[in-house]
Amino acid sequence: MGNQSSRISDLLLRALDNLSQEDLKRFKDKLSHSDFEGKGTIPRGQLENADRIDTKNLLMEFYSGDAAVDATIEVFTQINLRDSAAKLREEREKGYKKKYKEDIKKKYKLIKDMNSCFGDNIILNRRYTNLTIVDRPRQHAEVMTERTSSAVTLATLYKPDKDGQTPQVVVLLGAAGIGKTMTARKIMYDWAAGELYKKKFDFVFYINCREMNLLNEKGSVADMIFKSWLNTNAPVNHILVNPEKLLFIIDGFDELRFSFDQPKDNLCTDPWEKKPMEILLSSLFRRTVVPESYLMITTRPAALEKLGQCLECSRYAEILGFSKAEREEYFYKFFGNENQARQALRFVKANEILFTMCFVPFICWIICTVLKQQLEKGENLTQTSKTVTGVYMLYLSSLVKPLSNNTKQHLYGNLRGLCSLAADGIWKQKILFEEEEIKKFGLDQENSLPLFLNENIFQKETDCECLYSFIHLSFQEFFAALLYVLEEDETTDSGIPKKDVKTLLENYGNSKNYLMLTVRFLFGLLNEERMKDLKEKFGCKISPKIKADLLKWVQANQETDLTLLCVHEGIYQSYQLELFHCVYEMHEEDFAVNALDHFTALNLNQNKFTQMDQRALSFCVKHCRRLESLCMCDLLSDSHFPLCLPVSCRFSDCHLTAACCEDLSSILSIKQTLVELRLAGNSLGESGVKLLCEGLKHVNCKLQKLRCVFTIFFP
Ligand SMILES: Nc1ncnc2c1ncn2[C@@H]1O[C@H](COP(=O)(O)OP(=O)(O)OP(=O)(O)O)[C@@H](O)[C@H]1O
């Protein structure tokens, strides 16, 4: 007997056992007259002498599966045994939930490391580290300037807000690799384990946008539920009875290729109605179908505008990544060996930029993976990197290093194919690739695949289809960028469309935001050291002339007097801020000086920057040679903003510390053009003020105006 039959058998027997002898007699009598769902009646002769077990067996034989329970409930109701009917209904619901939860727990309990061998899994809870998540104000102009953001936990996402409104749609935002998918998986697991949303949701369904892109057939909400149901037939009818107890997690909105500007009368309202995927998803987002259900949508910030066009969200929350303490916790979890974790942490902390970058879990994973390999081989921990591109290169090098010479010979060809596949995919917003495409780019050779691509087994209706994806979307973006840097190669590129960097930049400028990370990597790859590595380690022929195109592009996108308004730690990501990130990613003084030559004034007030934003800005401001005025306030308390050298500097409420005063002091003693300095709202401390005074006393100091309010007591 299958699992489901055995569950139904127990359920029915319990229900019949609870009947008195008299009620059982009435039940059998009514049953012998009932033509349930046109299936005819169970012959009276068979029922007459049947005991409870026989009756149960007859019910199961005659009405197979769930219909036997439906028939029993119906007959209970007809003979006025309403309590028994309600109890059976309730027990069946509990059974469904229990089974679904068990299956979900099994499915989400394990995760696969991106570079792991088949069957090499890790227990989710042993690796999952808490992330910092904050609530975000809505995107109305008047609230965009609201600067407070409060920490939230997964458990409080669907709790009423301060106005008493319970959000029905939660958008979980976060940059590439910050942990959105991991969080979605953790929610699935915790819910199934009874640790999250226990009373709030009866069923939680996970929908992966990457897979949605590939579904050419029409589908319905019911089909989505069927697909999530792992083993048995989903009791969709019963699930849909209480839509307000359902949560749909739609993971990776930014990966969807569809446009969502459907006219309203195209949308569906019936959960059983089959529609093309883009209409079905539009209907869910625009709340025309199962409008009482709850949604959680994860997306990168770049797709926020598109999402806003088809969805009215009631709560935005943003994943900010790992705090310092969480980064440390991650290292211990990753290594599972205190000694190694301590060594690795000591090494990473000594390189401040590297440690800062670890706020992104995926970067943390790459760094730990590379360090683990080095530690296991007894090598010294020597690699350092200042940019995200540098970290990705580290990973690439670590993969290539142990390859045999024979494999290395084919490396460049494979890499080119891989880059072409990646770029092709980025343009088509395609993340899963079929075997045909793998062949088209010559990647079907031994050794070319396992290094960079994952094999996914994707359930397409009943057939199992084999698909490939990069080990992480950001790696696809990295390889796509690499294609633009590689020199055209007439011998190997036949049939592969040529890629023009100007088209890439133009399209990105025209708000094709999904190109954002690719463009950022492009800058990163053109760093001299990266190019040298690419040549030496991977045999790449690099085309440095595109640096000139990048320079022109940055220059063309500049104003002289720039005010960056309302950047809330990445949410309202400004195009201009992204340009600063690009310049940072290249990390070259000459380029930065030329690229930023236009700026004379920079106003960074009203912003809340992430640590990485601050690093990028710090680097850029340092290289704005013609900057005359810099105005900023309210930096993070552990910020590292440069005390750069324009004519006028305003650092109001910048949490400047005594350490910053040391820089300031030396600037005052060198920079004779600095004439105005405003420092209101900073508590510099006694030692800070003393340091400042040193600079002010210096013979080179030509400061004319100093504005500050100090509360400090000198002994
Ligand atoms: N909370 C976490 N604890 C431990 N590791 C994490 C966590 N979040 C993410 N990671 C690591 O970072 C990797 C990338 O995370 P994930 O795929 O969830 O990012 P994402 O935000 O969905 O990225 P993208 O927008 O590029 O799809 C994971 O595969 C995992 O190794």
PDB file of C-alpha atoms in Angstrom, residues 628 630 644-651 664-680 684 689 691-708 710:
ATOM      1  CA  GLU A 628      36.426  72.388  -4.794  1.00  0.00           C
ATOM      2  CA  LEU A 630      32.565  68.422  -0.749  1.00  0.00           C
ATOM      3  CA  CYS A 644      40.130  64.679   0.810  1.00  0.00           C
ATOM      4  CA  LEU A 645      41.372  67.976  -0.261  1.00  0.00           C
ATOM      5  CA  PRO A 646      38.941  70.339  -1.938  1.00  0.00           C
ATOM      6  CA  VAL A 647      38.727  74.046  -1.133  1.00  0.00           C
ATOM      7  CA  SER A 648      35.695  73.644   1.034  1.00  0.00           C
ATOM      8  CA  CYS A 649      34.703  70.605   3.074  1.00  0.00           C
ATOM      9  CA  ARG A 650      31.579  70.071   5.101  1.00  0.00           C
ATOM     10  CA  PHE A 651      31.430  66.991   7.260  1.00  0.00           C
ATOM     11  CA  LEU A 664      42.551  65.884   8.852  1.00  0.00           C
ATOM     12  CA  SER A 665      45.456  67.275  10.742  1.00  0.00           C
ATOM     13  CA  SER A 666      47.959  66.104   8.170  1.00  0.00           C
ATOM     14  CA  ILE A 667      45.751  67.430   5.367  1.00  0.00           C
ATOM     15  CA  LEU A 668      45.676  70.842   7.050  1.00  0.00           C
ATOM     16  CA  SER A 669      49.410  70.845   7.192  1.00  0.00           C
ATOM     17  CA  ILE A 670      49.855  69.969   3.520  1.00  0.00           C
ATOM     18  CA  LYS A 671      46.873  71.308   1.667  1.00  0.00           C
ATOM     19  CA  GLN A 672      47.225  75.014   1.333  1.00  0.00           C
ATOM     20  CA  THR A 673      44.085  75.413  -0.781  1.00  0.00           C
ATOM     21  CA  LEU A 674      41.727  74.184   1.918  1.00  0.00           C
ATOM     22  CA  VAL A 675      40.044  77.341   3.148  1.00  0.00           C
ATOM     23  CA  GLU A 676      36.783  76.203   4.693  1.00  0.00           C
ATOM     24  CA  LEU A 677      36.074  73.296   6.997  1.00  0.00           C
ATOM     25  CA  ARG A 678      32.781  72.557   8.737  1.00  0.00           C
ATOM     26  CA  LEU A 679      32.702  69.842  11.330  1.00  0.00           C
ATOM     27  CA  ALA A 680      29.464  70.408  13.239  1.00  0.00           C
ATOM     28  CA  LEU A 684      35.902  64.228  18.033  1.00  0.00           C
ATOM     29  CA  VAL A 689      40.573  68.005  18.958  1.00  0.00           C
ATOM     30  CA  LEU A 691      45.201  66.434  16.733  1.00  0.00           C
ATOM     31  CA  LEU A 692      43.127  68.952  14.831  1.00  0.00           C
ATOM     32  CA  CYS A 693      44.831  71.795  16.669  1.00  0.00           C
ATOM     33  CA  GLU A 694      48.194  70.427  15.602  1.00  0.00           C
ATOM     34  CA  GLY A 695      47.178  70.780  11.967  1.00  0.00           C
ATOM     35  CA  LEU A 696      45.664  74.230  12.486  1.00  0.00           C
ATOM     36  CA  LYS A 697      48.864  75.479  14.072  1.00  0.00           C
ATOM     37  CA  HIS A 698      50.944  74.295  11.147  1.00  0.00           C
ATOM     38  CA  VAL A 699      52.611  76.983   9.119  1.00  0.00           C
ATOM     39  CA  ASN A 700      51.159  75.609   5.843  1.00  0.00           C
ATOM     40  CA  CYS A 701      47.571  75.714   7.056  1.00  0.00           C
ATOM     41  CA  LYS A 702      45.664  78.408   5.150  1.00  0.00           C
ATOM     42  CA  LEU A 703      42.236  77.683   6.559  1.00  0.00           C
ATOM     43  CA  GLN A 704      40.024  80.763   6.737  1.00  0.00           C
ATOM     44  CA  LYS A 705      36.784  79.368   8.106  1.00  0.00           C
ATOM     45  CA  LEU A 706      36.353  76.598  10.633  1.00  0.00           C
ATOM     46  CA  ARG A 707      32.923  75.745  11.923  1.00  0.00           C
ATOM     47  CA  CYS A 708      32.470  73.247  14.695  1.00  0.00           C
ATOM     48  CA  PHE A 710      32.873  70.890  20.495  1.00  0.00           C
TER      49      PHE A 710
END
